[in-house]
Short mmCIF file of C-alpha atoms in Angstrom, two decimals:
data_model
loop_
_atom_site.label_atom_id
_atom_site.label_comp_id
_atom_site.label_asym_id
_atom_site.label_seq_id
_atom_site.Cartn_x
_atom_site.Cartn_y
_atom_site.Cartn_z
CA UNK A 21 0.00 0.00 0.00
CA UNK A 22 1.53 3.32 -1.03
CA UNK A 23 1.31 6.47 1.04
CA UNK A 24 0.56 9.72 -0.67
CA UNK A 25 1.32 12.92 1.21
CA UNK A 26 0.38 16.46 0.41
CA UNK A 27 1.01 19.66 2.30
CA UNK A 28 -1.51 22.41 2.88
CA UNK A 29 -0.41 25.64 4.51
CA UNK A 30 -2.58 28.57 5.47
CA UNK A 31 -1.64 32.10 6.39
CA UNK A 32 -3.94 34.10 8.65
CA UNK A 33 -3.82 37.87 8.94
CA UNK A 34 -5.98 39.76 11.44
CA UNK A 35 -6.89 43.42 11.62
CA UNK A 36 -8.67 44.99 14.57
CA UNK A 37 -11.02 47.93 14.27
CA UNK A 38 -11.94 49.84 17.47
CA UNK A 39 -14.52 52.64 17.53
CA UNK A 40 -17.24 54.28 19.64
CA UNK A 41 -20.85 53.67 18.73
CA UNK A 42 -23.65 56.28 18.92
CA UNK A 43 -23.98 55.68 22.68
CA UNK A 44 -20.23 56.28 23.16
CA UNK A 45 -19.52 52.63 23.99
CA UNK A 46 -16.37 50.95 22.79
CA UNK A 47 -16.83 48.55 19.92
CA UNK A 48 -14.27 46.09 18.59
CA UNK A 49 -14.32 44.13 15.37
CA UNK A 50 -11.74 41.67 14.15
CA UNK A 51 -11.44 41.12 10.44
CA UNK A 52 -9.20 38.65 8.77
CA UNK A 53 -7.79 37.27 5.61
CA UNK A 54 -6.85 33.65 5.10
CA UNK A 55 -4.73 32.44 2.24
CA UNK A 56 -4.08 28.91 1.05
CA UNK A 57 -0.36 29.21 0.42
CA UNK A 58 -0.03 26.53 -2.26
CA UNK A 59 -2.86 27.80 -4.49
CA UNK A 60 -2.75 31.48 -3.52
CA UNK A 61 -6.53 31.43 -3.03
CA UNK A 62 -7.53 34.05 -0.47
CA UNK A 63 -10.73 34.84 1.45
CA UNK A 64 -11.67 37.68 3.76
CA UNK A 65 -13.72 36.99 6.88
CA UNK A 66 -15.31 38.69 9.86
CA UNK A 67 -16.37 35.50 11.64
CA UNK A 68 -13.57 33.04 12.32
CA UNK A 69 -15.89 30.16 11.43
CA UNK A 70 -15.67 31.42 7.83
CA UNK A 71 -11.89 30.92 7.95
CA UNK A 72 -12.38 27.43 9.36
CA UNK A 73 -14.84 26.65 6.57
CA UNK A 74 -12.30 27.80 3.99
CA UNK A 75 -9.64 25.56 5.56
CA UNK A 76 -12.03 22.62 5.68
CA UNK A 77 -13.08 23.10 2.05
CA UNK A 78 -9.46 23.36 0.91
CA UNK A 79 -8.43 20.25 2.82
CA UNK A 80 -11.49 18.34 1.63
CA UNK A 81 -10.62 19.23 -1.95
CA UNK A 82 -7.06 18.05 -1.31
CA UNK A 83 -8.33 14.82 0.23
CA UNK A 84 -10.63 14.20 -2.72
CA UNK A 85 -7.78 14.85 -5.15
CA UNK A 86 -5.58 12.37 -3.29
CA UNK A 87 -8.39 9.79 -3.28
CA UNK A 88 -9.23 10.39 -6.95
CA UNK A 89 -8.10 6.96 -8.15
CA UNK A 90 -9.78 5.07 -5.29
CA UNK A 91 -13.00 3.11 -5.32
CA UNK A 92 -16.16 4.85 -4.04
CA UNK A 93 -15.98 2.82 -0.82
CA UNK A 94 -12.32 3.78 -0.26
CA UNK A 95 -13.15 7.45 -0.97
CA UNK A 96 -15.95 7.36 1.62
CA UNK A 97 -13.60 5.79 4.16
CA UNK A 98 -10.86 8.37 3.49
CA UNK A 99 -13.32 11.29 3.70
CA UNK A 100 -14.86 9.90 6.88
CA UNK A 101 -11.44 9.75 8.54
CA UNK A 102 -10.59 13.21 7.28
CA UNK A 103 -13.83 14.65 8.68
CA UNK A 104 -13.11 13.01 12.04
CA UNK A 105 -10.17 15.41 12.35
CA UNK A 106 -12.53 18.34 11.77
CA UNK A 107 -15.02 17.08 14.31
CA UNK A 108 -12.28 17.02 16.97
CA UNK A 109 -11.00 20.41 15.86
CA UNK A 110 -14.50 21.94 15.92
CA UNK A 111 -15.14 20.62 19.43
CA UNK A 112 -11.96 22.29 20.65
CA UNK A 113 -12.97 25.49 18.88
CA UNK A 114 -16.44 25.39 20.49
CA UNK A 115 -14.87 24.76 23.92
CA UNK A 116 -12.61 27.77 23.44
CA UNK A 117 -15.51 30.02 22.45
CA UNK A 118 -17.83 28.77 25.18
CA UNK A 119 -15.34 29.35 27.98
CA UNK A 120 -12.42 31.51 26.81
CA UNK A 121 -11.14 32.18 30.34
CA UNK A 122 -10.82 28.47 31.07
CA UNK A 123 -9.03 27.92 27.76
CA UNK A 124 -6.72 30.84 28.50
CA UNK A 125 -5.90 29.32 31.88
CA UNK A 126 -5.20 25.94 30.24
CA UNK A 127 -2.96 27.64 27.71
CA UNK A 128 -1.15 29.59 30.46
CA UNK A 129 -0.66 26.37 32.45
CA UNK A 130 0.75 24.65 29.37
CA UNK A 131 3.18 27.54 28.80
CA UNK A 132 4.22 27.45 32.47
CA UNK A 133 4.90 23.72 32.21
CA UNK A 134 6.99 24.18 29.06
CA UNK A 135 8.96 27.02 30.62
CA UNK A 136 9.46 24.97 33.78
CA UNK A 137 10.76 22.04 31.77
CA UNK A 138 13.07 24.21 29.71
CA UNK A 139 14.50 25.83 32.85
CA UNK A 140 14.98 22.49 34.58
CA UNK A 141 18.74 22.12 35.18
CA UNK A 142 18.54 18.41 34.30
CA UNK A 143 17.54 19.30 30.73
CA UNK A 144 20.46 21.71 30.31
CA UNK A 145 23.36 19.45 31.21
CA UNK A 146 26.28 20.08 28.85
CA UNK A 147 27.00 17.14 26.63
CA UNK A 148 30.78 17.28 27.18
CA UNK A 149 33.29 18.69 29.63
CA UNK A 150 34.47 21.06 26.89
CA UNK A 151 30.93 22.43 26.57
CA UNK A 152 30.76 22.97 30.33
CA UNK A 153 34.17 24.68 30.28
CA UNK A 154 33.08 26.99 27.41
CA UNK A 155 29.86 27.90 29.20
CA UNK A 156 31.71 28.70 32.42
CA UNK A 157 34.25 30.78 30.48
CA UNK A 158 31.47 32.76 28.78
CA UNK A 159 29.69 33.29 32.09
CA UNK A 160 32.93 34.55 33.61
CA UNK A 161 33.38 36.98 30.71
CA UNK A 162 29.82 38.21 31.09
CA UNK A 163 30.38 38.68 34.82
CA UNK A 164 33.53 40.73 34.13
CA UNK A 165 31.64 42.87 31.62
CA UNK A 166 28.82 43.48 34.09
CA UNK A 167 31.34 44.43 36.78
CA UNK A 168 33.01 46.84 34.33
CA UNK A 169 29.67 48.43 33.49
CA UNK A 170 28.80 48.68 37.18
CA UNK A 171 32.09 50.45 37.85
CA UNK A 172 31.46 52.85 34.97
CA UNK A 173 27.97 53.61 36.28
CA UNK A 174 29.34 54.33 39.76
CA UNK A 175 31.97 56.61 38.23
CA UNK A 176 29.31 58.50 36.26
CA UNK A 177 27.10 58.78 39.34
CA UNK A 178 30.03 60.21 41.32
CA UNK A 179 30.76 62.71 38.55
CA UNK A 180 27.14 63.82 38.50
CA UNK A 181 27.07 64.17 42.30
CA UNK A 182 30.24 66.25 42.26
CA UNK A 183 28.80 68.56 39.56
CA UNK A 184 25.58 69.12 41.54
#
């Protein structure tokens, strides 16, 4: 069984418009443009669901093109599996819209976990003694530079005090 892969890339661009309505209340509107990179096809949208529809249509077209030489039963199976992806994606999108604060907190927690892992000293062990030596040498040089700058700042502060 041969595998056939195809890439689909999309570029999103958002513009925000802020204004006061007749009652003087702040209004905000997001507008966007989505472009299918490979074909250059572009659509403007005000509702993000329109962008998602464009993505889904483009990927469905791609899926159908890839399944072109398949039997009707195989095409149905391929499309069914492709749409399963969109069902999962749509549920996540609905969750985000229904409770944006909860999603923001989940996102923040995920970022905190990633930052915590990246700052974990166990993940930053040098691979060789030479690497460790180079890092220590660079840190020493940075420390000397900081000390030099600190001395210069103190000198400037003293000059300013003496001129006052």
